[in-house]
C-alpha positions as MATLAB code, in Angstrom:
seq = 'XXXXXXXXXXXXXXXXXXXXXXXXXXXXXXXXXXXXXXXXXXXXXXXXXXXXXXXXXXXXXXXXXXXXXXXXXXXXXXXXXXXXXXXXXXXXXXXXXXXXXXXXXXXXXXXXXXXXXXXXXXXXXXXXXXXXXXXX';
ca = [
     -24.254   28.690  -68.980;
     -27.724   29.160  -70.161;
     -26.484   27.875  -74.024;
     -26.210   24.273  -72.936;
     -29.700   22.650  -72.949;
     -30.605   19.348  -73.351;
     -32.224   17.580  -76.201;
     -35.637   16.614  -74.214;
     -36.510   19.630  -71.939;
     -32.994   17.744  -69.783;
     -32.363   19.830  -66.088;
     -29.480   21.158  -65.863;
     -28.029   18.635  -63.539;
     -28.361   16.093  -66.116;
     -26.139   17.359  -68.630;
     -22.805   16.324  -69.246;
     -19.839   18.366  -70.017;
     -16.912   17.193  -71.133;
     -13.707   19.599  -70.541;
     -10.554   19.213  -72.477;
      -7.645   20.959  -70.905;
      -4.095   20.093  -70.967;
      -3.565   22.072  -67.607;
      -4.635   20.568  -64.812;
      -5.444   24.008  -62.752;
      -7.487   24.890  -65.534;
      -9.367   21.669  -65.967;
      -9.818   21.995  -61.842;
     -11.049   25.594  -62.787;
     -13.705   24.825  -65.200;
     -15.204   21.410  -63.530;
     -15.381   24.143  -60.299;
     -17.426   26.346  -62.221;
     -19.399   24.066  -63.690;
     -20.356   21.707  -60.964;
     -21.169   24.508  -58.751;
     -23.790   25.660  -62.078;
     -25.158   21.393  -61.080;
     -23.645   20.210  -64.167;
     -22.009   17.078  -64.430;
     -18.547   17.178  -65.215;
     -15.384   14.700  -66.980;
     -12.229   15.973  -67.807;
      -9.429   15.269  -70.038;
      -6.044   16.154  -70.506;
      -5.912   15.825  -74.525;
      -8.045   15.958  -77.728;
      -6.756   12.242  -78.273;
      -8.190   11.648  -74.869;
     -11.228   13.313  -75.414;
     -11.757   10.884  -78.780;
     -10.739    8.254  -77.219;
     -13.642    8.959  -74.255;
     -16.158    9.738  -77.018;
     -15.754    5.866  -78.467;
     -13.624    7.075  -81.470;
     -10.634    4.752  -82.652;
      -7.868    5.614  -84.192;
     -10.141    5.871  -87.805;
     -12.673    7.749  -85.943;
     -15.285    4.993  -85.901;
     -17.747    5.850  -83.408;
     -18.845    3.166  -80.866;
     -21.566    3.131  -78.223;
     -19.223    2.868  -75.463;
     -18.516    6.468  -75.096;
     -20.599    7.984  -72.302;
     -23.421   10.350  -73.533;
     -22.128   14.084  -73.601;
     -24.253   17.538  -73.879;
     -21.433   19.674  -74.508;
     -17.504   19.650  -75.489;
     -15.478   22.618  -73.760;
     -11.911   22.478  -75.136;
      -8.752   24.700  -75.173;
      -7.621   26.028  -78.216;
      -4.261   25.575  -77.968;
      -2.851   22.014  -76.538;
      -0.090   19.886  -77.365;
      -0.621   17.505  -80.070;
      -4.313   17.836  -80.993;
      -5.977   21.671  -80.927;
      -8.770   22.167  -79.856;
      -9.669   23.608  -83.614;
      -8.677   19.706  -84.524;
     -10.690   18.373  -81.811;
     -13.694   20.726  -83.121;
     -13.190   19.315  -86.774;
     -13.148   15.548  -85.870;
     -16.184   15.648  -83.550;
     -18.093   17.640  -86.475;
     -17.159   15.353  -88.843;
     -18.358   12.483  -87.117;
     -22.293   11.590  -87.823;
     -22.558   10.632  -84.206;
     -21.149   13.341  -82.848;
     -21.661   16.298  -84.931;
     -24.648   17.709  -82.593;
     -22.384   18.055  -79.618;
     -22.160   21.501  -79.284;
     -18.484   22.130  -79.073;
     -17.111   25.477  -76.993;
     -12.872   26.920  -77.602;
     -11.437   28.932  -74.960;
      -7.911   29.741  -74.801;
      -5.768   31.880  -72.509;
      -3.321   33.000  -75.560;
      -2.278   36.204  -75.468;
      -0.078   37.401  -78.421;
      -0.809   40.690  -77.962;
      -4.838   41.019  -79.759;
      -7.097   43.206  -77.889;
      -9.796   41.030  -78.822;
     -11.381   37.875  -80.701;
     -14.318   38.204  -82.897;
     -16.736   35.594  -85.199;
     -17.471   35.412  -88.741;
     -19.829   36.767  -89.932;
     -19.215   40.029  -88.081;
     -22.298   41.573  -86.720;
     -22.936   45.477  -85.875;
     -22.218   44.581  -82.071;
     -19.082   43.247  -83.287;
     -18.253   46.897  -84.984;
     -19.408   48.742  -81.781;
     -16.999   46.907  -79.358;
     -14.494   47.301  -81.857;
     -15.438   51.458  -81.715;
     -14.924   51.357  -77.881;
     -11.788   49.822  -78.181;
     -10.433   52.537  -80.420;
     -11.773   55.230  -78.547;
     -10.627   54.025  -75.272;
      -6.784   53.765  -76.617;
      -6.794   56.734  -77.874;
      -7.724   58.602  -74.850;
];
């Protein structure tokens, strides 16, 4: 977890992450993980719930009530709000656009993998090792 750093030289047991989940075993899974890495840890069940914790109403007006968060860890694909929507709202929001915002997601439909834009040479060379390794 060596990408989440704080703003002012922050430990790591000052940082707050924020995990949205909508299953419970995995929201148990990653506060685990991440406590045990000293990081302090609130989870939500739901993007809405994660706005709602971050001080934005209903027309995403930021207030100061939220509590102060280093980083957003969200599942891609919940009920309701995405985590891709949750992603958009938080970067369009002046107050929150810093937060550095992470997707995971458990979906399998059958991809071998899941790669970034812009693809780098890396990219290509996992994608070789793939191939060759199915076609053994």
């Amino acid at each position: 977890m060596s990408a989440i750093r704080g703003c002012k030289g922050e430990a790591a047991a000052e940082l707050h992450v924020l995990a949205v989940d909508d299953s419970s075993v995995d929201r148990r899974l990653i506060e685990r993980l991440l406590r045990a890495s000293s990081y302090r840890v609130t989870t939500v069940d739901s993007g809405k719930r994660a706005l709602e914790l971050l001080g934005l109403g209903k027309e995403n007006n930021t207030s100061s009530k939220g509590p102060k968060v280093n980083m957003i860890i969200t599942d891609y694909c919940m009920p309701g709000m995405t985590g891709y929507d949750l992603l958009k709202v938080v970067k369009e929001s002046s107050a929150l656009r810093e937060i550095p915002v992470v997707i995971v997601s458990s979906e399998n439909e059958g991809a071998e993998d899941f790669l970034l834009k812009p693809l780098r040479p890396a990219d290509v060379s996992r994608l070789r090792s793939r191939i060759d390794g199915s076609t053994s």
